[in-house]
Amino acid sequence: MPSPLGTALITGASSGIGATYADRLARRGYDLILVARDAQRLQALSERLTKETGVTVDVFPADLTDRAAVRSVEARLRENDAITVLVNNAGIGPKGKLLEDDPDYLDTMIELNVVAVNRLAVAAAQAFAVRGRGAIVNIASVVAYIPERFNGTYSATKAFVLNLTQAIHSEVSDKGVKVQAVLPGLTRTEIFERAGGSIDNLPPSMVMDVTDMVDAALAGLDQGELVTIPSLPDSADLTAATAARLALGPNLSHNKPAARYGVAGA
Ligand SMILES: NC(=O)c1ccc[n+]([C@@H]2O[C@H](COP(=O)([O-])OP(=O)(O)OC[C@H]3O[C@@H](n4cnc5c(N)ncnc54)[C@H](OP(=O)(O)O)[C@@H]3O)[C@@H](O)[C@H]2O)c1
């Protein structure tokens, strides 16, 4: 029998954060559609979660750097009315600093972290708005707020995800659709090894276990947060940063340059 909660479609569900969302959402009673390239890992996760929770778990192997494959996931999101949650999570990290990274690899990163994420978020926003319900969880990163401290292409992809989420929220919040950007700090997953690094080179005091990260992010979703930073002790700090940004609003577009530039006619 289909779950009354509906189905959660999770990208990057074969490991790390996505696999943990799959576990937690199955335990909450959602049916699942698991998307990633590694069909065997998806199948193994599907069998375990079906056995342990009794929900229906479909696997959808897809390489999300392939635009035709992204279109097929998009079609599923648009056509399957049972889908009530998108966890837009698949992503890759940098191989090092920008000056040492391979530009072709950075293009692939943009294809996965930006182009595919955008396509699926827009499809879900449009479909969920018509259905009058649903939740979109976009996995960004705290590096969206600290571009000076990380590979610029990676942090820019995550700033894209944060901006996109905030903008979608302003269009769908009155249509019964929840939107959340999750900004993890360093989280213990395969992402560092996959990019040729090692999690062991990172300060342990800064690395969160993936289950804690996802449980905090889901608590943030339950609390109705638009932006969730699992590490941040005081949410007032984020509120203040957002207020400072919004305070710029009235002065971001005038018909004359500011007087301090001394431009004739100002
Ligand atoms: N771990 C951290 O410290 C951290 C911090 C902030 C944000 N994040 C973000 O969290 C998200 C999940 O990362 P993670 O840490 O859980 O890393 P992970 O363990 O490496 O998981 C990445 C997932 O993305 C999938 N994936 C990679 N390339 C793909 C492709 N071309 N097409 C489809 N799926 C693909 C992988 O599956 P397949 O290999 O089977 O395709 C895997 O399921 C990413 O967006 C990452 O940027 C992570």
mmCIF file of N, CA and C and ligand atoms in Angstrom, residues 12-18 36-38 62-65 89-92 112 139-141 154 158 184-187 189-192 194, ligand 1:
data_model
loop_
_atom_site.group_PDB
_atom_site.id
_atom_site.type_symbol
_atom_site.label_atom_id
_atom_site.label_comp_id
_atom_site.label_asym_id
_atom_site.label_seq_id
_atom_site.Cartn_x
_atom_site.Cartn_y
_atom_site.Cartn_z
ATOM 1 N N GLY A 12 21.849 11.133 -5.068
ATOM 2 C CA GLY A 12 23.076 10.836 -4.327
ATOM 3 C C GLY A 12 22.779 9.951 -3.132
ATOM 4 N N ALA A 13 21.878 8.985 -3.348
ATOM 5 C CA ALA A 13 21.391 8.164 -2.222
ATOM 6 C C ALA A 13 22.259 6.939 -1.968
ATOM 7 N N SER A 14 23.323 6.736 -2.759
ATOM 8 C CA SER A 14 24.089 5.504 -2.591
ATOM 9 C C SER A 14 25.091 5.565 -1.450
ATOM 10 N N SER A 15 25.380 6.769 -0.939
ATOM 11 C CA SER A 15 26.336 6.860 0.174
ATOM 12 C C SER A 15 26.117 8.152 0.950
ATOM 13 N N GLY A 16 26.818 8.265 2.072
ATOM 14 C CA GLY A 16 26.912 9.524 2.814
ATOM 15 C C GLY A 16 25.578 10.140 3.209
ATOM 16 N N ILE A 17 25.457 11.422 2.938
ATOM 17 C CA ILE A 17 24.291 12.195 3.386
ATOM 18 C C ILE A 17 23.015 11.660 2.734
ATOM 19 N N GLY A 18 23.057 11.358 1.438
ATOM 20 C CA GLY A 18 21.862 10.880 0.742
ATOM 21 C C GLY A 18 21.396 9.538 1.273
ATOM 22 N N ALA A 36 21.241 7.540 -8.016
ATOM 23 C CA ALA A 36 22.709 7.696 -8.022
ATOM 24 C C ALA A 36 23.211 6.832 -9.169
ATOM 25 N N ARG A 37 24.543 6.804 -9.380
ATOM 26 C CA ARG A 37 25.058 5.980 -10.488
ATOM 27 C C ARG A 37 25.188 4.518 -10.098
ATOM 28 N N ASP A 38 25.555 4.238 -8.856
ATOM 29 C CA ASP A 38 25.930 2.883 -8.460
ATOM 30 C C ASP A 38 24.678 2.040 -8.165
ATOM 31 N N ALA A 62 21.151 6.667 -12.295
ATOM 32 C CA ALA A 62 21.288 7.766 -13.262
ATOM 33 C C ALA A 62 22.568 8.527 -12.979
ATOM 34 N N ASP A 63 23.248 8.912 -14.061
ATOM 35 C CA ASP A 63 24.409 9.801 -13.950
ATOM 36 C C ASP A 63 23.907 11.221 -14.165
ATOM 37 N N LEU A 64 23.896 11.998 -13.114
ATOM 38 C CA LEU A 64 23.281 13.333 -13.185
ATOM 39 C C LEU A 64 24.189 14.385 -13.827
ATOM 40 N N THR A 65 25.345 13.961 -14.347
ATOM 41 C CA THR A 65 26.105 14.878 -15.205
ATOM 42 C C THR A 65 25.680 14.707 -16.663
ATOM 43 N N ASN A 89 20.568 16.239 -3.419
ATOM 44 C CA ASN A 89 21.769 16.073 -2.598
ATOM 45 C C ASN A 89 23.029 15.690 -3.381
ATOM 46 N N ALA A 90 22.893 14.992 -4.519
ATOM 47 C CA ALA A 90 24.096 14.487 -5.202
ATOM 48 C C ALA A 90 25.061 15.640 -5.482
ATOM 49 N N GLY A 91 26.319 15.413 -5.183
ATOM 50 C CA GLY A 91 27.314 16.456 -5.431
ATOM 51 C C GLY A 91 28.706 15.892 -5.286
ATOM 52 N N ILE A 92 29.671 16.620 -5.849
ATOM 53 C CA ILE A 92 31.081 16.256 -5.677
ATOM 54 C C ILE A 92 31.836 17.468 -5.145
ATOM 55 N N LEU A 112 26.941 18.811 -12.155
ATOM 56 C CA LEU A 112 26.248 18.033 -11.115
ATOM 57 C C LEU A 112 25.693 18.934 -10.001
ATOM 58 N N ILE A 139 20.778 20.413 -0.662
ATOM 59 C CA ILE A 139 21.989 20.323 0.160
ATOM 60 C C ILE A 139 23.037 21.291 -0.391
ATOM 61 N N ALA A 140 23.252 22.372 0.352
ATOM 62 C CA ALA A 140 24.287 23.356 -0.002
ATOM 63 C C ALA A 140 25.528 23.044 0.837
ATOM 64 N N SER A 141 26.106 24.059 1.458
ATOM 65 C CA SER A 141 27.275 23.867 2.330
ATOM 66 C C SER A 141 27.544 25.183 3.040
ATOM 67 N N TYR A 154 33.705 25.323 -6.087
ATOM 68 C CA TYR A 154 32.822 24.544 -5.203
ATOM 69 C C TYR A 154 31.961 25.475 -4.356
ATOM 70 N N LYS A 158 27.720 26.049 -4.221
ATOM 71 C CA LYS A 158 26.890 25.951 -3.015
ATOM 72 C C LYS A 158 26.175 27.272 -2.718
ATOM 73 N N PRO A 184 25.685 21.935 5.551
ATOM 74 C CA PRO A 184 26.557 21.156 6.438
ATOM 75 C C PRO A 184 27.943 21.786 6.492
ATOM 76 N N GLY A 185 28.599 21.651 7.648
ATOM 77 C CA GLY A 185 30.045 21.854 7.699
ATOM 78 C C GLY A 185 30.688 20.534 7.295
ATOM 79 N N LEU A 186 31.944 20.321 7.709
ATOM 80 C CA LEU A 186 32.615 19.063 7.360
ATOM 81 C C LEU A 186 31.834 17.896 7.952
ATOM 82 N N THR A 187 31.532 16.925 7.119
ATOM 83 C CA THR A 187 30.695 15.792 7.527
ATOM 84 C C THR A 187 31.376 14.505 7.077
ATOM 85 N N THR A 189 31.863 11.567 5.380
ATOM 86 C CA THR A 189 31.320 10.793 4.255
ATOM 87 C C THR A 189 32.479 10.445 3.323
ATOM 88 N N GLU A 190 32.131 9.880 2.176
ATOM 89 C CA GLU A 190 33.164 9.491 1.202
ATOM 90 C C GLU A 190 33.647 10.655 0.336
ATOM 91 N N ILE A 191 33.054 11.839 0.497
ATOM 92 C CA ILE A 191 33.284 12.908 -0.484
ATOM 93 C C ILE A 191 34.758 13.292 -0.589
ATOM 94 N N PHE A 192 35.484 13.242 0.529
ATOM 95 C CA PHE A 192 36.887 13.678 0.506
ATOM 96 C C PHE A 192 37.748 12.640 -0.214
ATOM 97 N N ARG A 194 36.710 10.471 -2.424
ATOM 98 C CA ARG A 194 36.345 10.467 -3.849
ATOM 99 C C ARG A 194 37.096 11.545 -4.624
HETATM 100 N N1 LIG B 1 30.617 15.695 3.443
HETATM 101 C C1 LIG B 1 30.749 17.005 3.654
HETATM 102 O O1 LIG B 1 31.633 17.477 4.402
HETATM 103 C C2 LIG B 1 29.788 17.950 2.982
HETATM 104 C C3 LIG B 1 29.724 19.258 3.473
HETATM 105 C C4 LIG B 1 28.845 20.156 2.877
HETATM 106 C C5 LIG B 1 28.069 19.745 1.828
HETATM 107 N N2 LIG B 1 28.165 18.466 1.351
HETATM 108 C C6 LIG B 1 27.323 18.100 0.209
HETATM 109 O O2 LIG B 1 26.567 16.974 0.532
HETATM 110 C C7 LIG B 1 26.177 16.295 -0.667
HETATM 111 C C8 LIG B 1 26.369 14.803 -0.488
HETATM 112 O O3 LIG B 1 27.741 14.546 -0.333
HETATM 113 P P1 LIG B 1 28.325 13.462 0.681
HETATM 114 O O4 LIG B 1 29.197 14.188 1.629
HETATM 115 O O5 LIG B 1 27.256 12.594 1.196
HETATM 116 O O6 LIG B 1 29.308 12.685 -0.309
HETATM 117 P P2 LIG B 1 29.367 11.184 -0.862
HETATM 118 O O7 LIG B 1 29.324 10.208 0.265
HETATM 119 O O8 LIG B 1 30.523 11.178 -1.786
HETATM 120 O O9 LIG B 1 28.005 11.045 -1.653
HETATM 121 C C9 LIG B 1 27.812 11.648 -2.905
HETATM 122 C C10 LIG B 1 26.605 11.018 -3.559
HETATM 123 O O10 LIG B 1 26.419 11.652 -4.843
HETATM 124 C C11 LIG B 1 26.349 10.626 -5.837
HETATM 125 N N3 LIG B 1 26.918 11.091 -7.090
HETATM 126 C C12 LIG B 1 28.189 11.500 -7.335
HETATM 127 N N4 LIG B 1 28.339 11.772 -8.644
HETATM 128 C C13 LIG B 1 27.124 11.541 -9.230
HETATM 129 C C14 LIG B 1 26.641 11.611 -10.564
HETATM 130 N N5 LIG B 1 27.443 12.003 -11.570
HETATM 131 N N6 LIG B 1 25.361 11.294 -10.797
HETATM 132 C C15 LIG B 1 24.538 10.879 -9.797
HETATM 133 N N7 LIG B 1 24.942 10.798 -8.508
HETATM 134 C C16 LIG B 1 26.224 11.109 -8.249
HETATM 135 C C17 LIG B 1 27.151 9.457 -5.288
HETATM 136 O O11 LIG B 1 26.691 8.217 -5.811
HETATM 137 P P3 LIG B 1 27.292 7.399 -7.065
HETATM 138 O O12 LIG B 1 28.777 7.422 -6.955
HETATM 139 O O13 LIG B 1 26.670 6.050 -6.868
HETATM 140 O O14 LIG B 1 26.771 8.093 -8.274
HETATM 141 C C18 LIG B 1 26.787 9.540 -3.807
HETATM 142 O O15 LIG B 1 25.557 8.869 -3.590
HETATM 143 C C19 LIG B 1 26.994 16.932 -1.801
HETATM 144 O O16 LIG B 1 26.174 17.837 -2.520
HETATM 145 C C20 LIG B 1 28.074 17.686 -1.053
HETATM 146 O O17 LIG B 1 28.556 18.799 -1.779
HETATM 147 C C21 LIG B 1 28.992 17.554 1.915
#
